[in-house]
Coordinates of C-alpha atoms in Angstrom, one line a residue:
G1 CA -21.9 -27.5 6.2
F2 CA -24.2 -24.4 6.5
D3 CA -26.5 -24.5 9.5
N4 CA -30.0 -23.6 8.2
S5 CA -31.7 -24.1 11.5
K6 CA -32.8 -20.5 11.9
F7 CA -34.9 -20.8 8.8
Y8 CA -36.4 -24.0 10.1
N9 CA -37.1 -22.4 13.5
D10 CA -38.7 -19.3 11.9
L11 CA -41.1 -21.6 10.0
E12 CA -41.9 -23.7 13.1
E13 CA -42.6 -20.6 15.1
R14 CA -45.2 -19.7 12.4
G15 CA -46.8 -23.1 12.9
F16 CA -45.2 -25.1 10.1
V17 CA -44.2 -28.8 10.3
V18 CA -40.7 -28.9 8.9
Y19 CA -39.4 -32.0 7.1
K20 CA -35.7 -31.4 7.0
D21 CA -34.8 -34.8 5.5
I22 CA -37.8 -35.7 3.2
E23 CA -36.7 -37.2 -0.1
S24 CA -37.8 -36.6 -3.6
N25 CA -38.7 -39.6 -5.7
Y26 CA -36.8 -38.3 -8.8
S27 CA -33.6 -36.3 -9.3
K28 CA -35.0 -34.0 -11.9
T29 CA -37.8 -31.4 -11.9
V30 CA -39.6 -32.5 -15.0
V31 CA -40.6 -35.9 -13.6
S32 CA -40.6 -35.0 -9.9
I33 CA -43.4 -32.4 -10.2
S34 CA -45.3 -34.6 -12.6
S35 CA -45.2 -37.4 -9.9
F36 CA -46.0 -35.2 -7.0
L37 CA -49.0 -33.6 -8.5
N38 CA -50.4 -37.0 -9.5
F39 CA -49.2 -38.8 -6.3
S40 CA -48.1 -41.6 -8.6
Y41 CA -44.8 -42.8 -10.2
V42 CA -44.6 -41.6 -13.8
E43 CA -44.4 -45.1 -15.1
D44 CA -48.0 -45.5 -14.0
L45 CA -49.3 -42.3 -15.6
P46 CA -51.4 -42.4 -18.8
H47 CA -49.9 -39.1 -20.1
K48 CA -47.4 -39.0 -22.9
T49 CA -45.6 -35.8 -21.8
P50 CA -44.8 -34.0 -18.5
A51 CA -46.8 -31.0 -19.7
E52 CA -49.9 -33.2 -20.0
A53 CA -49.3 -34.8 -16.6
V54 CA -49.1 -31.4 -15.0
S55 CA -51.9 -29.7 -16.9
N56 CA -54.3 -32.5 -16.0
A57 CA -52.9 -33.4 -12.6
K58 CA -54.9 -35.5 -10.2
I59 CA -54.5 -33.0 -7.3
F60 CA -55.8 -30.3 -9.5
N61 CA -58.8 -32.4 -10.6
I62 CA -59.7 -33.3 -7.0
A63 CA -59.5 -29.6 -5.9
K64 CA -61.5 -28.5 -8.9
Q65 CA -64.3 -31.0 -8.0
A66 CA -64.2 -29.5 -4.5
G67 CA -64.9 -26.0 -5.9
Y68 CA -61.4 -24.6 -6.1
K69 CA -60.0 -22.4 -8.9
I70 CA -56.6 -23.7 -10.0
Y71 CA -53.7 -21.3 -10.7
Y72 CA -50.3 -22.4 -12.0
L73 CA -47.2 -20.3 -12.1
N74 CA -44.7 -21.7 -14.7
S75 CA -41.2 -20.3 -14.5
W76 CA -39.2 -23.0 -16.2
P77 CA -39.9 -23.4 -20.0
L78 CA -38.0 -26.6 -20.8
D79 CA -40.4 -29.6 -21.1
F80 CA -43.1 -27.6 -19.2
H81 CA -45.3 -26.1 -21.9
I82 CA -48.2 -26.1 -19.5
H83 CA -51.6 -25.6 -21.1
N84 CA -54.8 -25.0 -19.1
G85 CA -56.2 -28.5 -19.1
V86 CA -58.0 -28.5 -15.7
I87 CA -56.1 -25.4 -14.7
D88 CA -58.1 -22.2 -14.7
K89 CA -55.2 -19.8 -15.2
V90 CA -51.5 -20.4 -16.2
Y91 CA -49.1 -17.6 -15.5
E92 CA -45.9 -17.6 -17.6
S93 CA -42.8 -15.8 -16.3
T94 CA -40.6 -17.2 -19.0
R95 CA -39.3 -15.1 -21.9
G96 CA -40.9 -17.3 -24.6
T97 CA -40.8 -20.9 -25.8
N98 CA -37.8 -20.4 -28.1
A99 CA -35.5 -21.1 -25.1
S100 CA -36.7 -24.7 -25.0
I101 CA -36.0 -25.2 -28.7
L102 CA -32.5 -23.7 -28.3
K103 CA -31.7 -25.9 -25.3
F104 CA -32.9 -29.0 -27.2
F105 CA -30.5 -28.5 -30.0
L106 CA -27.5 -27.1 -28.0
G107 CA -27.8 -29.8 -25.4
E108 CA -25.6 -29.6 -22.2
S109 CA -22.9 -27.3 -23.6
I110 CA -21.4 -24.3 -21.7
V111 CA -22.8 -22.0 -24.4
S112 CA -26.3 -23.5 -23.9
N113 CA -26.1 -23.1 -20.1
I114 CA -25.0 -19.4 -20.4
I115 CA -27.7 -18.5 -23.0
F116 CA -30.5 -20.6 -21.5
N117 CA -30.0 -20.4 -17.8
K118 CA -28.8 -16.9 -17.4
G119 CA -31.0 -15.4 -20.2
V120 CA -34.1 -17.2 -19.0
S121 CA -33.7 -17.2 -15.3
F122 CA -32.6 -13.5 -14.9
G123 CA -35.9 -12.6 -16.5
N124 CA -37.9 -15.1 -14.5
I125 CA -37.2 -14.8 -10.8
L126 CA -38.5 -11.3 -10.2
P127 CA -41.5 -11.6 -12.6
A128 CA -42.4 -14.9 -10.9
L129 CA -42.2 -13.3 -7.4
N130 CA -44.4 -10.5 -8.7
V131 CA -47.0 -13.0 -9.8
V132 CA -47.0 -14.5 -6.4
D133 CA -47.5 -11.0 -4.9
F134 CA -50.4 -10.5 -7.3
L135 CA -52.0 -13.8 -6.4
I136 CA -51.7 -13.0 -2.7
S137 CA -52.9 -9.4 -2.8
G138 CA -54.9 -9.3 -6.0
D139 CA -58.7 -9.8 -5.9
T140 CA -58.6 -12.2 -8.8
E141 CA -61.9 -14.1 -8.9
G142 CA -62.5 -14.7 -5.2
G143 CA -63.5 -18.1 -3.7
N144 CA -61.2 -21.0 -2.8
R145 CA -58.0 -21.2 -4.8
L146 CA -55.2 -23.7 -5.2
V147 CA -52.0 -22.0 -6.3
F148 CA -49.0 -24.0 -7.5
A149 CA -46.0 -21.7 -8.0
H150 CA -42.7 -23.1 -9.3
L151 CA -39.8 -20.8 -8.4
L152 CA -36.3 -21.7 -9.7
M153 CA -34.5 -21.0 -6.5
P154 CA -32.1 -21.8 -4.9
H155 CA -31.1 -23.4 -8.2
P156 CA -28.3 -22.6 -10.6
P157 CA -27.7 -20.0 -11.9
Y158 CA -27.2 -18.3 -8.5
L159 CA -28.7 -14.9 -9.4
Y160 CA -28.8 -13.0 -6.2
D161 CA -26.7 -12.7 -3.0
E162 CA -28.3 -12.9 0.4
F163 CA -29.1 -9.1 0.3
G164 CA -31.0 -9.3 -3.0
N165 CA -28.2 -7.8 -5.1
E166 CA -27.7 -9.3 -8.6
T167 CA -24.7 -11.6 -8.7
K168 CA -22.3 -10.2 -11.3
S169 CA -20.0 -13.2 -11.5
G170 CA -20.0 -16.8 -10.3
V171 CA -23.6 -17.5 -11.1
F172 CA -22.9 -21.0 -12.4
D173 CA -21.4 -24.2 -11.3
I174 CA -18.4 -24.8 -13.5
P175 CA -18.8 -27.8 -15.9
I176 CA -15.9 -30.2 -16.0
P177 CA -15.6 -33.3 -18.2
D178 CA -16.9 -35.7 -15.6
G179 CA -19.5 -33.5 -13.9
T180 CA -19.7 -30.2 -12.1
R181 CA -17.5 -28.2 -9.7
L182 CA -19.9 -26.7 -7.2
N183 CA -20.0 -22.9 -6.7
T184 CA -20.7 -23.1 -3.0
D185 CA -20.5 -19.4 -2.3
G186 CA -23.0 -18.6 -5.0
Y187 CA -25.4 -21.3 -3.9
L188 CA -25.2 -20.2 -0.2
G189 CA -26.0 -16.6 -1.0
F190 CA -28.9 -17.6 -3.2
L191 CA -30.2 -20.0 -0.5
K192 CA -30.3 -17.2 2.1
F193 CA -32.1 -14.9 -0.5
T194 CA -34.6 -17.8 -1.0
N195 CA -35.1 -18.2 2.7
A196 CA -35.9 -14.6 3.1
K197 CA -38.3 -14.5 0.2
V198 CA -40.2 -17.6 1.5
L199 CA -40.7 -16.0 4.9
E200 CA -41.8 -12.8 3.2
I201 CA -44.4 -14.7 1.2
V202 CA -45.7 -16.6 4.2
D203 CA -46.0 -13.4 6.3
K204 CA -48.0 -11.8 3.5
L205 CA -50.3 -14.8 3.3
F206 CA -50.8 -14.7 7.1
A207 CA -51.5 -10.9 7.0
K208 CA -54.6 -11.4 4.9
K209 CA -58.0 -11.2 6.5
G210 CA -60.1 -14.3 6.8
E211 CA -59.2 -18.0 7.2
K212 CA -55.5 -19.0 7.3
P213 CA -54.4 -20.8 4.2
V214 CA -52.9 -24.2 3.9
I215 CA -49.3 -23.8 2.7
I216 CA -46.6 -26.1 1.4
V217 CA -43.1 -25.0 0.8
M218 CA -41.0 -27.7 -0.9
G219 CA -38.1 -28.6 -3.2
D220 CA -38.7 -31.1 -6.0
H221 CA -35.2 -32.6 -5.8
G222 CA -32.0 -32.3 -3.8
P223 CA -28.7 -30.7 -4.7
R224 CA -27.1 -32.7 -7.5
M225 CA -23.6 -32.7 -6.1
V226 CA -22.2 -34.0 -9.4
E227 CA -24.1 -34.0 -12.8
Y228 CA -23.2 -37.3 -14.3
L229 CA -23.7 -36.2 -17.9
Y230 CA -20.5 -37.9 -19.2
A231 CA -18.9 -41.3 -18.8
H232 CA -21.9 -42.7 -17.0
E233 CA -20.6 -46.2 -16.5
K234 CA -17.5 -44.8 -14.9
H235 CA -19.5 -43.1 -12.1
I236 CA -22.1 -45.7 -11.3
D237 CA -20.5 -46.5 -7.9
E238 CA -20.4 -42.7 -7.1
I239 CA -24.0 -42.3 -8.0
E240 CA -25.0 -45.1 -5.7
K241 CA -22.8 -43.8 -2.9
N242 CA -24.0 -40.1 -3.2
Y243 CA -27.6 -40.6 -4.2
K244 CA -28.8 -39.2 -0.9
Y245 CA -27.6 -35.8 -2.0
C246 CA -29.7 -35.9 -5.2
F247 CA -33.0 -36.8 -3.4
N248 CA -32.6 -35.1 0.0
T249 CA -34.8 -32.1 -0.2
F250 CA -37.0 -29.9 2.0
L251 CA -40.6 -29.5 2.8
A252 CA -42.6 -27.4 5.3
Y253 CA -46.3 -27.8 5.8
Y254 CA -48.8 -25.4 7.4
N255 CA -52.3 -26.5 8.0
P256 CA -54.4 -24.6 10.6
D257 CA -56.7 -27.6 11.1
L258 CA -54.1 -30.2 11.9
E259 CA -51.8 -30.8 14.9
P260 CA -48.3 -29.7 13.9
A261 CA -46.5 -33.1 14.6
R262 CA -49.1 -35.3 12.9
R263 CA -47.2 -36.0 9.6
K264 CA -43.6 -36.5 10.7
D265 CA -43.6 -40.1 9.6
V266 CA -43.7 -39.3 5.9
K267 CA -40.5 -40.1 4.1
S268 CA -40.9 -39.0 0.5
L269 CA -42.8 -36.4 -1.6
I270 CA -45.1 -38.9 -3.3
N271 CA -46.5 -40.1 0.0
F272 CA -46.8 -36.6 1.4
S273 CA -48.9 -35.6 -1.6
I274 CA -51.1 -38.7 -0.9
N275 CA -51.6 -37.7 2.7
F276 CA -52.2 -34.1 1.6
V277 CA -55.2 -34.9 -0.6
N278 CA -56.5 -37.4 2.0
E279 CA -56.4 -34.7 4.8
N280 CA -57.7 -31.8 2.8
F281 CA -60.1 -33.3 0.3
G282 CA -61.5 -36.3 2.2
M283 CA -59.8 -38.9 0.0
N284 CA -58.7 -42.4 1.1
F285 CA -55.7 -43.2 -1.0
K286 CA -53.1 -45.6 0.3
N287 CA -49.4 -44.8 0.7
V288 CA -47.1 -46.4 -1.8
E289 CA -43.6 -47.8 -1.6
D290 CA -40.9 -45.1 -1.3
K291 CA -38.8 -45.5 -4.5
H292 CA -36.1 -43.2 -6.0
F293 CA -35.0 -42.8 -9.6
Y294 CA -31.8 -41.1 -10.7
I295 CA -32.3 -39.6 -14.2
M296 CA -29.1 -40.2 -16.2
G297 CA -28.3 -37.4 -18.6
T298 CA -30.8 -34.7 -19.4
A299 CA -34.1 -34.4 -21.3
A300 CA -32.5 -31.7 -23.4
T301 CA -30.4 -34.2 -25.3
F302 CA -32.1 -35.8 -28.3
Q303 CA -31.3 -39.4 -27.1
K304 CA -32.8 -38.7 -23.7
A305 CA -35.8 -37.0 -25.1
K306 CA -36.6 -40.1 -27.2
I307 CA -36.2 -42.3 -24.2
L308 CA -38.5 -40.1 -22.1
K309 CA -41.1 -40.1 -24.9
A310 CA -41.0 -43.8 -25.2
N311 CA -41.2 -44.6 -21.5
Y312 CA -43.3 -41.7 -20.4

């Protein structure tokens, strides 16, 4: 019920096109980012793992051929052991790869969430934001750059309040046998913190001398109102009724060379990415059917990991 229109208006005043109701094509990051960066459904990709799909993404290849340096900020270790591939530089803000192994064996337990989410994420958000600052202000190697920065916000655990203070308690949604009880106060504070950081990053980019950059601010899935990790069959009707929550996300697009209202007709992330490469790199890809896939369970469980490996 929170009215986030001030954030939308602040972006629009800066020249962004704001898509308030754009939908992701998947309900989980690991497949959503892989799909977006390849403007293709994962079932059609030749890669065996999400890490391969990201490391050799079509968008990165197209930009590389156009003379861009590719930079990737990885702040989420599970299933995203990104290697360079076509990427020129991978920045890791994670505390090490052992977190992925730990999560794999512990699965979706409360202990796992506390150790993995809190331990990893508290060490990731500020280092990740520092990398963004470096990429904005640092000289790096000059020339045209495509930077993809994955920031785990506003995503549980809810680490900061709206004023940037560390949240001492209530950083998690509370697991219950059939799903999750949402921590709405924690989420809202972290959302406001995220809004402020996004505008701060945008203003730093605009303050640089030279040509204005093309900027995309996006979520890769919607708020999963209930995590259906248990008793799946029992909740099929609820999933179908509430799927909109899982896929309803956010995207804001700034392109100094385009009219602001030009792309309001795009409905999902995969078709936005197709239009993006067409507009910015002279491609002529056709839009695809908007489809949505709810991922049952989690890739951290052994059974789901095997299913993902077999199908992806």
